[in-house]
Amino acid sequence: MSGRQRTLFQTWGSSISRSSGTPGCSSGTERPQSPGSSKAPLPAAAEAQLESDDDVLLVAAYEAERQLCLENGGFCTSAGALWIYPTNCPVRDYQLHISRAALFCNTLVCLPTGLGKTFIAAVVMYNFYRWFPSGKVVFMAPTKPLVTQQIEACYQVMGIPQSHMAEMTGSTQASTRKEIWCSKRVLFLTPQVMVNDLSRGACPAAEIKCLVIDEAHKALGNYAYCQVVRELVKYTNHFRILALSATPGSDIKAVQQVITNLLIGQIELRSEDSPDILTYSHERKVEKLIVPLGEELAAIQKTYIQILESFARSLIQRNVLMRRDIPNLTKYQIILARDQFRKNPSPNIVGIQQGIIEGEFAICISLYHGYELLQQMGMRSLYFFLCGIMDGTKGMTRSKNELGRNEDFMKLYNHLECMFARTRSTSANGISAIQQGDKNKKFVYSHPKLKKLEEVVIEHFKSWNAENTTEKKRDETRVMIFSSFRDSVQEIAEMLSQHQPIIRVMTFVGHASGKSTKGFTQKEQLEVVKQFRDGGYNTLVSTCVGEEGLDIGEVDLIICFDSQKSPIRLVQRMGRTGRKRQGRIVIILSEGREERIYNQSQSNKRSIYKAISSNRQVLHFYQRSPRMVPDGINPKLHKMFITHGVYEPEKPSRNLQRKSSIFSYRDGLRQPNEKSPKEARTESQGTWLCSVNGFITKG
């Protein structure tokens, strides 16, 4: 017995709703004009069979409940006497407290990753699902894999019938989505889909009673989350908002934007040190490793600074670039200088001179991006970036010509080409030089941080294997490495592949593809995550796509190969470990600028938490958050053991299936159409390596 309470109409009216759609659901042909404006006509099936007393009673009950719903904004007073909290999972006081608070006020919930944000969302959604039997409950997540993950996670917590839930993404046809909006009550979708359906009038906006927003820190500027909320309030203010995030924002200004854009009335914030979560979290040991640049990289950097000076000098002489400290300038500062020049150009600079200055700014911005790559990622990442300019891939013809005329630049470029040209050609073809049998050619460590990373990973597996003698235990540990750029991700994977079979490495990147790089579809991303959890490989090297939301599984060691200005990304990365057992986080930083960036990020994080936790009126909250529950009704807590069946994922349509397999191998080369993911999983004892263009295994 699930213990889920049913209203009178839910009990008696199921046969009606099957023939006529969900009561109170807009047909979707017209945009809703006001809260509760869509009224279902008396069902034809009920009119045709009024002869029997049972039918009369059924119709009378339906009409009575419909009228009651209209009077209370759709609130069912019988169901609303209680709010349900599940006991099928161990009861945690902080989750109970936050769930209760979120029922009665628009709330931003900030919990460290792995401490139950989705659980709280499921509890809140379930109670609004009960309280408003004719209303809609919506869960928005920024990506398709997250949408798929969250619908199953919520089902596992509260057991809302799958027949009442639906998942919608951009791949769902608009006509199908229109039908789903009318026939289903709990919807999981991406915000872009929600924006599109609101603009088309397919979404019955006035019937939405609860809106859950995952990864809420994204609600800045004109992001789709902000558009959804702005559009909904045109129809009704009578809906609850629950926003979820591991961290509220990168700084106080960003936090205020999120609060304003999502109509947040209160924040429920917990940090790793909060007393009420310490019992439920495992220790996360954080280590900061500072790595000197070394002689070779320092010499390359010195030459590169000279090149920067030769191009920035002209802008300084024209007084459009005020800062003269070339080595400590950043790409962002140059962009700001360019924007200032565009807003307030000097009267002495007109006509062709403006175009020349714009071109010089463009070259400097590109060069400073390369400078940051050199310092954080190494010589190989810099070379790959410069290749994109010099071979015309990036379409920067003027920059290519100007750089080609600079003698110092060409000397440096040719030097890097001798070191990494072969590596780039094999990466672009999706074939690792190591896999081609050229094992005598040593891996070139383009940054001292790579050597340090390699030492940390090898030491982890050796110590783990020494402590765990059984094969099963040895295969349980997982390592995840984060780097912001795909070229760096590929380089790290190639380096670690030298240590097979102890290290079985795979890369994890986003869906965007370039001329020489191929992204992963979201279906492929989910498959990669599953393989990592199941042990097909034990080391995942990821771009930022692995930071947010996805259930990666238990990870014992997290390595951050670069620093981030925003504390959001570091918090997301750290949240991948310490869920079920003690975790370790190693942050590898270059000496100098990167170290300073990291320290500033940590300072920003402490300032945000201090500002929110203090009583100072630093933030301005939304003051008109609706209570949703009618006056005089105060739902009482009722703890209940919820049972549910086995979740059955929606079957993917045939047109979404890939023509080529993402898992295949033959002599170290990726073979299109060779094996399906299912077949490849059975051969997980092979050693996994990911190239830019696909996955490669070598048995």
XYZ file of C-alpha atoms in Angstrom:
699
model
C 0.000 0.000 0.000
C 1.508 3.279 -1.077
C -0.409 5.457 1.394
C -1.046 8.100 -1.277
C -4.346 9.825 -0.617
C -6.798 10.228 -3.479
C -9.458 12.866 -3.852
C -13.085 12.014 -4.567
C -12.702 12.832 -8.249
C -9.469 10.861 -8.541
C -11.255 7.845 -7.061
C -14.540 8.040 -8.991
C -13.709 10.067 -12.055
C -10.909 8.111 -13.683
C -13.201 6.738 -16.386
C -14.320 10.250 -17.245
C -10.823 11.655 -17.444
C -9.740 8.889 -19.779
C -12.311 9.844 -22.336
C -12.219 13.589 -22.003
C -8.755 14.510 -20.770
C -7.739 15.759 -17.373
C -10.461 17.862 -15.749
C -9.577 21.474 -15.706
C -7.005 21.065 -18.447
C -6.919 23.616 -21.180
C -7.182 22.260 -24.652
C -4.173 24.288 -25.548
C -5.793 25.897 -28.565
C -6.045 29.269 -26.772
C -3.631 30.885 -24.370
C -5.013 30.941 -20.831
C -6.238 34.376 -19.774
C -6.394 34.139 -16.013
C -5.821 31.704 -13.138
C -8.146 28.747 -13.428
C -9.675 30.149 -16.592
C -9.830 26.825 -18.413
C -13.030 24.972 -17.542
C -13.769 21.450 -18.641
C -17.318 20.951 -19.947
C -19.446 18.246 -18.440
C -18.101 15.020 -19.966
C -20.196 13.584 -22.792
C -19.853 10.085 -21.359
C -21.460 11.236 -18.110
C -24.334 13.058 -19.902
C -25.170 9.972 -21.924
C -25.572 7.721 -18.909
C -27.531 9.682 -16.304
C -30.157 6.943 -15.945
C -28.468 5.076 -13.137
C -28.120 6.425 -9.612
C -24.396 5.665 -9.699
C -23.888 7.904 -12.687
C -25.878 10.694 -11.102
C -23.766 10.415 -7.957
C -20.558 10.410 -9.979
C -21.513 13.529 -11.935
C -22.683 15.289 -8.780
C -19.403 14.524 -7.050
C -17.459 15.750 -10.062
C -19.422 18.995 -10.231
C -19.082 19.575 -6.485
C -15.332 19.132 -6.572
C -14.956 21.277 -9.685
C -16.886 24.098 -8.047
C -14.816 23.741 -4.885
C -11.621 23.903 -6.914
C -12.728 27.114 -8.591
C -13.494 28.718 -5.247
C -10.075 27.928 -3.748
C -7.848 28.365 -6.795
C -8.007 24.634 -7.405
C -7.024 23.685 -3.824
C -8.603 20.489 -2.465
C -9.444 21.140 1.179
C -9.737 17.456 2.063
C -6.284 16.604 0.704
C -4.916 19.901 2.017
C -5.552 19.016 5.637
C -2.242 17.120 5.548
C 1.136 17.373 3.944
C 2.875 14.071 3.328
C 6.505 13.328 4.132
C 8.007 9.953 3.134
C 9.616 7.572 5.607
C 10.762 5.042 3.017
C 14.062 6.964 3.135
C 15.718 7.775 6.488
C 14.207 10.985 7.864
C 16.714 13.830 7.979
C 15.745 16.871 10.054
C 17.178 19.430 7.639
C 15.292 17.910 4.688
C 12.061 17.883 6.684
C 12.547 21.508 7.750
C 13.362 22.719 4.236
C 10.462 20.775 2.695
C 8.011 22.367 5.123
C 9.380 25.863 4.457
C 9.263 25.392 0.679
C 5.563 24.478 0.749
C 4.530 27.941 1.925
C 7.034 30.355 0.340
C 9.037 30.625 -2.872
C 12.360 29.140 -1.785
C 15.910 28.861 -3.082
C 17.427 25.676 -1.628
C 21.230 25.639 -1.558
C 22.626 22.296 -0.441
C 26.001 20.710 -1.178
C 25.791 18.117 -3.938
C 24.593 14.718 -2.765
C 22.558 15.906 0.236
C 19.086 15.587 -1.207
C 17.941 18.599 -3.216
C 15.996 16.308 -5.560
C 14.461 14.523 -2.568
C 13.124 17.832 -1.235
C 11.801 18.730 -4.673
C 9.978 15.398 -4.936
C 8.301 15.940 -1.548
C 7.136 19.451 -2.461
C 5.941 18.363 -5.906
C 3.991 15.436 -4.505
C 2.109 17.599 -2.023
C 1.124 20.132 -4.660
C 0.105 17.213 -6.857
C -2.279 16.132 -4.048
C -3.459 19.582 -3.037
C -4.329 20.735 -6.578
C -5.938 17.747 -8.358
C -6.593 19.789 -11.493
C -3.260 21.630 -11.472
C 0.065 21.040 -13.167
C 3.440 20.493 -11.510
C 6.542 21.299 -13.578
C 10.188 20.376 -13.044
C 12.714 22.195 -15.245
C 16.323 21.081 -15.731
C 18.838 22.670 -18.134
C 19.743 19.567 -20.180
C 18.044 16.466 -21.557
C 20.145 14.024 -19.500
C 19.193 15.881 -16.315
C 15.518 15.817 -17.267
C 15.700 12.056 -17.788
C 17.572 11.558 -14.532
C 15.249 13.702 -12.417
C 11.970 12.142 -13.513
C 13.215 8.749 -12.363
C 14.715 10.154 -9.143
C 11.440 11.837 -8.171
C 9.497 8.665 -8.902
C 11.805 6.679 -6.625
C 11.093 9.097 -3.742
C 7.324 9.664 -3.872
C 5.975 7.204 -6.424
C 3.763 9.587 -8.386
C 2.130 7.283 -10.976
C 4.095 7.186 -14.193
C 0.832 7.484 -16.081
C 0.511 11.013 -14.637
C 4.097 12.050 -15.500
C 5.800 12.902 -18.765
C 9.206 13.960 -19.995
C 9.454 16.597 -22.720
C 12.508 17.898 -24.537
C 13.197 19.653 -27.821
C 13.096 16.289 -29.599
C 9.420 15.857 -28.594
C 7.202 17.105 -31.415
C 5.213 20.254 -30.701
C 1.877 18.550 -31.424
C 2.767 15.728 -29.038
C 3.757 18.204 -26.327
C 0.413 19.945 -26.715
C -1.381 16.662 -26.024
C 0.904 15.908 -23.070
C 0.183 19.285 -21.484
C -3.503 18.428 -21.531
C -3.347 14.788 -20.455
C -0.510 14.739 -17.893
C -0.155 16.450 -14.536
C 3.546 16.277 -13.642
C 5.906 17.433 -16.377
C 9.705 17.236 -16.570
C 11.270 19.368 -19.276
C 14.011 21.764 -20.348
C 13.350 25.502 -19.943
C 13.680 26.108 -23.693
C 10.749 23.755 -24.293
C 8.727 25.578 -21.651
C 9.446 28.954 -23.273
C 8.411 27.658 -26.691
C 5.177 26.105 -25.428
C 4.253 29.234 -23.481
C 4.779 31.383 -26.575
C 2.657 29.016 -28.714
C -0.117 28.794 -26.160
C 0.336 25.030 -25.833
C 1.088 25.275 -22.126
C -1.932 25.943 -19.834
C 0.012 28.522 -17.807
C -2.812 29.348 -15.405
C -2.995 25.736 -14.272
C 0.637 25.483 -13.151
C 0.720 25.322 -9.354
C 4.311 24.323 -8.640
C 7.432 25.156 -10.646
C 10.736 23.496 -9.692
C 13.933 24.954 -11.165
C 17.085 22.835 -11.069
C 20.577 24.400 -11.283
C 18.928 27.708 -10.390
C 22.193 29.674 -10.336
C 21.839 29.807 -14.138
C 18.865 32.188 -13.819
C 20.831 35.267 -14.912
C 20.172 37.790 -17.666
C 17.804 36.423 -20.286
C 18.406 32.725 -19.592
C 15.369 30.548 -20.363
C 14.516 30.136 -16.653
C 14.009 33.909 -16.401
C 11.855 33.952 -19.541
C 9.608 31.194 -18.152
C 8.926 33.036 -14.891
C 8.327 36.358 -16.652
C 5.852 34.676 -19.002
C 3.997 32.779 -16.264
C 3.296 35.874 -14.171
C 1.435 37.364 -17.150
C -1.252 34.743 -16.508
C -1.143 34.084 -12.771
C 0.762 34.789 -9.569
C -0.775 31.741 -7.919
C 2.056 29.217 -8.234
C 4.863 28.060 -6.020
C 8.527 28.299 -7.075
C 11.176 25.968 -5.682
C 14.710 26.671 -6.927
C 17.597 24.244 -6.393
C 21.340 24.803 -6.542
C 24.533 23.627 -4.878
C 25.599 27.260 -4.535
C 23.535 30.445 -4.916
C 25.855 32.368 -7.236
C 29.356 33.538 -8.086
C 29.022 36.779 -6.100
C 26.419 38.808 -4.187
C 25.287 40.602 -7.341
C 24.632 37.286 -9.093
C 22.731 35.932 -6.060
C 20.491 39.005 -6.076
C 19.805 38.495 -9.776
C 18.694 34.916 -9.142
C 16.432 36.045 -6.281
C 14.859 38.775 -8.413
C 14.462 36.710 -11.583
C 12.903 33.713 -9.802
C 10.731 35.661 -7.321
C 12.501 34.073 -4.353
C 11.054 34.872 -0.930
C 13.618 33.029 1.199
C 16.876 31.066 0.988
C 17.512 27.783 2.753
C 21.311 27.622 2.737
C 23.577 24.896 4.074
C 27.343 24.676 3.622
C 29.653 21.719 4.193
C 30.176 22.986 7.749
C 26.503 23.448 8.720
C 25.832 21.519 11.957
C 22.588 19.899 10.769
C 24.211 18.230 7.743
C 27.521 17.136 9.266
C 25.945 13.857 10.397
C 24.985 12.993 6.827
C 28.074 14.105 4.926
C 31.437 12.447 4.646
C 34.721 14.207 5.081
C 36.175 15.750 1.963
C 39.884 16.284 2.205
C 40.922 19.230 0.033
C 44.543 19.552 -1.073
C 45.978 22.490 -2.999
C 49.123 21.675 -5.001
C 51.113 24.619 -6.380
C 53.290 23.694 -9.365
C 56.117 25.953 -10.659
C 56.143 26.545 -14.407
C 59.573 24.996 -14.874
C 62.399 26.202 -17.106
C 61.013 25.155 -20.481
C 57.552 26.586 -19.967
C 58.957 29.754 -18.373
C 61.125 30.324 -21.460
C 58.114 29.872 -23.757
C 56.138 32.281 -21.582
C 58.883 34.906 -21.748
C 58.913 34.754 -25.540
C 55.138 34.897 -25.675
C 55.056 38.010 -23.467
C 57.387 39.741 -25.924
C 54.941 38.933 -28.706
C 52.069 40.294 -26.613
C 53.990 43.515 -25.997
C 54.608 44.042 -29.709
C 50.871 43.912 -30.455
C 49.595 45.687 -27.334
C 52.120 48.531 -27.636
C 50.143 50.193 -30.430
C 46.949 50.226 -28.343
C 48.830 51.698 -25.388
C 50.370 54.428 -27.559
C 46.927 55.362 -28.882
C 45.664 55.626 -25.256
C 42.890 53.087 -25.805
C 44.560 50.522 -23.534
C 45.429 52.201 -20.259
C 46.998 49.344 -18.349
C 50.657 48.963 -19.240
C 51.449 45.892 -17.132
C 51.443 43.489 -20.082
C 52.213 40.204 -18.223
C 49.368 40.745 -15.746
C 46.723 41.881 -18.206
C 43.810 39.522 -18.842
C 41.633 38.819 -21.842
C 38.635 40.190 -19.950
C 40.368 43.514 -19.261
C 41.166 43.931 -22.947
C 37.544 43.193 -23.856
C 36.442 45.885 -21.398
C 38.923 48.327 -22.941
C 37.543 47.571 -26.403
C 33.967 48.095 -25.204
C 34.980 51.421 -23.666
C 36.633 52.452 -26.942
C 33.446 51.645 -28.845
C 31.286 53.675 -26.473
C 33.572 56.712 -26.262
C 35.939 56.828 -29.256
C 38.417 59.666 -29.398
C 37.410 62.435 -31.855
C 40.925 62.138 -33.308
C 40.312 58.526 -34.322
C 37.998 58.343 -37.331
C 37.381 56.289 -40.442
C 39.991 53.687 -41.258
C 41.807 54.260 -37.964
C 38.837 52.820 -36.053
C 38.995 49.653 -38.142
C 42.729 49.300 -37.509
C 42.233 49.625 -33.745
C 39.385 47.088 -33.790
C 41.701 44.662 -35.562
C 44.459 45.221 -33.011
C 42.028 44.587 -30.189
C 40.910 41.339 -31.854
C 44.507 40.114 -32.155
C 45.290 41.000 -28.524
C 42.161 39.272 -27.226
C 43.115 36.103 -29.116
C 46.717 36.247 -27.962
C 45.728 36.744 -24.339
C 43.406 33.753 -24.548
C 46.410 31.771 -25.742
C 48.440 33.218 -22.866
C 45.923 31.896 -20.349
C 45.961 28.499 -22.049
C 49.749 28.414 -21.858
C 49.785 29.190 -18.149
C 46.960 26.866 -17.101
C 46.992 24.030 -19.647
C 50.403 24.043 -21.264
C 52.220 24.331 -24.579
C 50.113 21.769 -26.452
C 46.817 23.550 -25.757
C 48.420 26.826 -26.846
C 49.675 25.222 -30.060
C 46.263 23.733 -30.910
C 44.663 27.151 -30.372
C 47.223 28.956 -32.537
C 46.781 26.302 -35.244
C 43.122 27.248 -35.434
C 44.170 30.791 -36.294
C 47.004 29.968 -38.663
C 45.202 27.281 -40.675
C 42.132 29.458 -41.101
C 39.802 27.198 -39.087
C 38.763 30.064 -36.837
C 38.225 32.413 -39.776
C 40.512 35.108 -38.371
C 42.163 36.124 -41.636
C 43.539 39.464 -40.456
C 44.969 37.980 -37.272
C 46.557 35.189 -39.303
C 48.233 37.684 -41.654
C 49.441 39.977 -38.859
C 50.853 37.109 -36.811
C 52.486 35.599 -39.890
C 54.483 38.814 -40.360
C 55.773 38.744 -36.781
C 59.180 37.054 -36.731
C 59.127 36.201 -33.001
C 55.681 34.666 -33.298
C 56.642 32.477 -36.258
C 59.752 31.212 -34.454
C 57.631 30.224 -31.452
C 54.920 28.707 -33.641
C 57.444 26.606 -35.587
C 59.016 25.434 -32.327
C 55.646 24.278 -30.995
C 54.840 22.678 -34.345
C 57.949 20.497 -34.121
C 56.802 19.304 -30.690
C 53.085 18.729 -31.258
C 52.182 18.700 -34.974
C 51.975 14.919 -35.108
C 49.882 14.845 -31.950
C 47.389 17.266 -33.460
C 47.009 15.314 -36.687
C 46.338 12.058 -34.861
C 43.903 13.721 -32.459
C 41.987 15.293 -35.324
C 41.631 11.873 -36.968
C 40.431 10.314 -33.735
C 43.484 8.043 -33.559
C 45.862 8.129 -30.644
C 49.547 7.829 -31.504
C 49.855 5.415 -28.615
C 47.135 3.198 -30.071
C 48.874 3.111 -33.450
C 51.724 1.170 -31.992
C 54.287 4.006 -31.844
C 54.980 3.270 -28.217
C 58.617 4.270 -28.495
C 57.585 7.881 -28.925
C 57.380 9.337 -25.439
C 54.444 11.401 -24.293
C 55.403 15.099 -24.202
C 54.458 16.742 -20.917
C 53.471 20.191 -22.121
C 52.959 21.522 -18.579
C 54.528 20.456 -15.255
C 50.990 20.122 -13.877
C 50.488 17.067 -16.090
C 53.350 15.263 -14.405
C 51.928 16.125 -10.990
C 48.460 14.936 -12.016
C 49.904 11.660 -13.278
C 51.698 11.119 -9.957
C 48.530 11.757 -7.946
C 46.389 9.358 -10.014
C 48.959 6.548 -10.025
C 49.531 6.920 -6.283
C 45.775 6.723 -5.676
C 45.322 3.447 -7.544
C 48.433 1.878 -6.074
C 47.435 2.734 -2.499
C 43.849 1.595 -3.104
C 44.971 -1.719 -4.548
C 47.366 -2.243 -1.645
C 44.533 -1.765 0.854
C 42.011 -3.884 -1.085
C 43.208 -7.307 -2.114
C 40.060 -8.734 -3.748
C 39.360 -8.059 -7.420
C 35.871 -6.774 -6.620
C 37.116 -4.239 -4.086
C 39.927 -3.068 -6.343
C 37.414 -2.298 -9.072
C 35.247 -0.103 -6.835
C 37.334 3.061 -6.764
C 36.723 5.868 -9.250
C 38.702 8.974 -10.210
C 37.313 12.045 -11.934
C 39.461 14.780 -13.474
C 38.140 18.177 -14.552
C 39.664 20.468 -17.157
C 37.900 23.339 -18.897
C 39.110 22.711 -22.452
C 38.651 19.691 -24.705
C 42.224 19.739 -25.981
C 43.451 19.482 -22.399
C 40.945 16.710 -21.652
C 42.259 14.732 -24.616
C 45.869 15.341 -23.605
C 45.238 14.113 -20.053
C 43.468 10.997 -21.344
C 46.358 10.150 -23.666
C 48.846 10.564 -20.828
C 46.920 8.302 -18.463
C 46.325 5.670 -21.137
C 50.018 4.820 -20.848
C 49.230 3.208 -17.497
C 46.677 0.651 -18.603
C 45.283 -1.647 -17.324
C 45.595 -0.065 -13.849
C 44.063 3.123 -15.220
C 41.130 2.693 -17.616
C 40.385 6.175 -18.875
C 37.477 7.775 -20.727
C 36.722 11.372 -21.679
C 33.403 13.149 -21.166
C 32.563 16.274 -23.186
C 29.569 18.306 -24.309
C 27.511 17.897 -27.465
C 28.934 20.754 -29.531
C 31.194 19.701 -32.397
C 33.859 21.579 -34.310
C 35.724 20.898 -37.524
C 38.300 18.734 -35.756
C 36.407 17.723 -32.635
C 33.258 15.710 -32.181
C 30.975 16.142 -29.203
C 28.840 13.586 -27.423
C 25.111 13.518 -27.926
C 23.143 13.611 -24.710
C 22.267 9.963 -25.215
C 25.967 9.196 -25.433
C 26.630 11.252 -22.309
C 24.173 9.120 -20.347
C 25.840 5.983 -21.687
C 29.262 7.245 -20.598
C 27.959 7.966 -17.103
C 26.468 4.471 -16.888
C 29.722 2.883 -18.026
C 31.638 4.837 -15.396
C 29.263 3.796 -12.621
C 29.275 0.156 -13.760
C 33.062 -0.072 -13.889
C 33.722 -0.268 -17.630
C 36.497 2.199 -16.823
C 37.683 3.771 -13.586
C 38.864 7.251 -14.594
C 36.775 9.969 -16.212
C 38.363 13.116 -17.677
C 35.652 15.719 -18.124
C 35.002 19.252 -19.259
C 32.480 21.374 -17.372
C 29.647 19.156 -18.682
C 30.414 16.722 -15.848
C 30.154 19.366 -13.150
C 26.429 19.830 -12.837
C 23.634 17.575 -11.809
C 24.320 14.236 -13.464
C 24.511 11.272 -11.102
C 28.084 10.220 -11.794
C 28.145 7.776 -8.898
C 30.587 7.521 -6.022
C 33.987 9.054 -6.789
C 36.911 8.730 -4.376
C 39.298 11.220 -5.953
C 38.477 14.487 -7.701
C 41.284 16.359 -9.460
C 40.768 19.909 -10.690
C 43.356 20.627 -13.360
C 42.566 24.340 -13.504
C 41.145 27.075 -11.290
C 37.831 28.843 -11.802
C 36.972 32.437 -11.046
C 33.434 31.430 -10.120
C 33.055 29.447 -6.880
C 29.995 27.768 -8.418
C 32.064 25.496 -10.614
C 34.437 24.461 -7.869
C 31.523 23.638 -5.550
C 29.937 21.557 -8.313
C 33.187 19.719 -8.942
C 33.787 19.014 -5.260
C 30.251 17.668 -4.932
C 31.154 14.672 -7.099
C 32.920 13.018 -4.121
C 32.275 12.319 -0.435
C 28.720 11.051 -0.919
C 28.973 7.573 0.583
C 32.507 7.514 1.961
C 35.392 9.841 2.598
C 36.512 11.704 -0.494
C 39.657 13.470 -1.586
C 39.883 16.601 -3.726
C 43.178 17.707 -5.272
C 43.409 21.120 -6.916
C 46.477 21.505 -9.121
C 47.450 25.130 -9.747
C 50.213 26.873 -11.634
C 52.318 29.164 -9.526
C 51.375 32.808 -9.983
C 48.199 33.999 -11.693
C 46.230 30.757 -11.496
C 46.962 30.475 -7.786
C 45.683 34.033 -7.246
C 42.492 33.294 -9.213
C 41.761 30.311 -6.983
C 42.345 32.261 -3.764
C 40.027 35.035 -4.966
C 37.326 32.485 -5.830
C 37.458 31.038 -2.325
C 37.244 34.515 -0.824
C 34.136 35.239 -2.941
C 32.502 32.037 -1.753
C 33.062 32.886 1.917
C 31.677 36.388 1.365
C 28.488 35.053 -0.226
C 27.782 32.559 2.549
C 28.538 35.141 5.217
C 26.231 37.704 3.624
C 23.330 35.261 3.327
C 23.797 33.811 6.809
C 24.070 37.177 8.558
C 21.102 39.308 9.509
C 22.287 42.240 7.429
C 19.842 43.322 4.729
C 22.269 42.640 1.907
C 19.742 40.819 -0.276
C 16.238 41.930 -1.233
C 13.695 39.112 -1.343
C 10.384 38.889 -3.168
C 7.696 40.006 -0.731
C 4.557 38.730 -2.494
C 5.222 35.024 -2.453
C 1.777 33.324 -2.502
C 0.860 31.033 0.372
C -1.141 28.803 -2.004
C -3.051 27.288 0.941
C -6.386 29.045 1.666
C -6.734 31.041 4.879
C -7.827 28.977 7.823
C -6.197 25.789 6.526
C -2.913 24.713 8.088
C -1.800 21.341 6.704
C -0.429 19.027 9.353
C 2.618 16.863 8.854
C 1.813 13.219 8.168
C 4.754 10.854 7.832
C 4.035 7.959 5.536
C 5.912 5.009 4.083
C 5.651 5.340 0.311
C 5.888 2.264 -1.890
C 6.277 2.380 -5.639
C 6.739 0.058 -8.529
C 9.694 -0.302 -10.863
C 10.355 2.767 -12.969
C 10.071 2.082 -16.694
C 12.003 4.590 -18.821
C 10.364 5.947 -21.933
C 11.474 4.082 -25.029
C 13.559 6.293 -27.346
C 12.167 6.851 -30.804
C 14.011 5.226 -33.689
C 14.981 8.507 -35.283
C 17.034 9.381 -32.215
C 19.231 6.313 -32.476
C 22.736 6.916 -33.699
C 23.805 5.421 -36.992
C 27.263 4.662 -35.622
C 28.174 3.074 -32.355
C 29.940 5.134 -29.738
C 31.696 2.039 -28.434
C 33.751 0.089 -30.931
C 37.267 -1.106 -31.486
C 39.547 -2.903 -33.871
C 43.304 -2.660 -33.601
C 42.939 0.536 -31.656
C 40.803 2.259 -34.285
C 37.214 3.392 -33.975
C 35.016 1.489 -36.424
C 31.633 3.018 -37.369
C 28.649 0.669 -37.135
C 30.811 -2.011 -35.574
C 29.202 -2.604 -32.191
C 26.245 -1.357 -30.248
C 26.743 0.172 -26.792
C 25.156 -2.934 -25.282
C 27.571 -5.263 -27.072
C 30.539 -3.090 -26.163
C 29.568 -3.117 -22.488
C 30.031 -6.878 -22.395
C 33.671 -6.346 -23.308
C 34.407 -3.900 -20.498
C 37.578 -5.781 -19.598
C 39.244 -4.026 -22.514
C 41.089 -0.783 -21.830
C 39.054 2.296 -22.646
C 40.440 5.375 -24.278
C 38.497 8.212 -25.784
C 39.670 10.110 -28.804
C 38.253 13.434 -29.911
C 36.153 11.713 -32.571
C 34.917 8.752 -30.562
C 35.710 5.991 -28.156
C 38.565 3.600 -28.729
C 39.296 0.405 -26.888
C 42.225 -1.878 -26.973
C 41.758 -5.297 -25.449
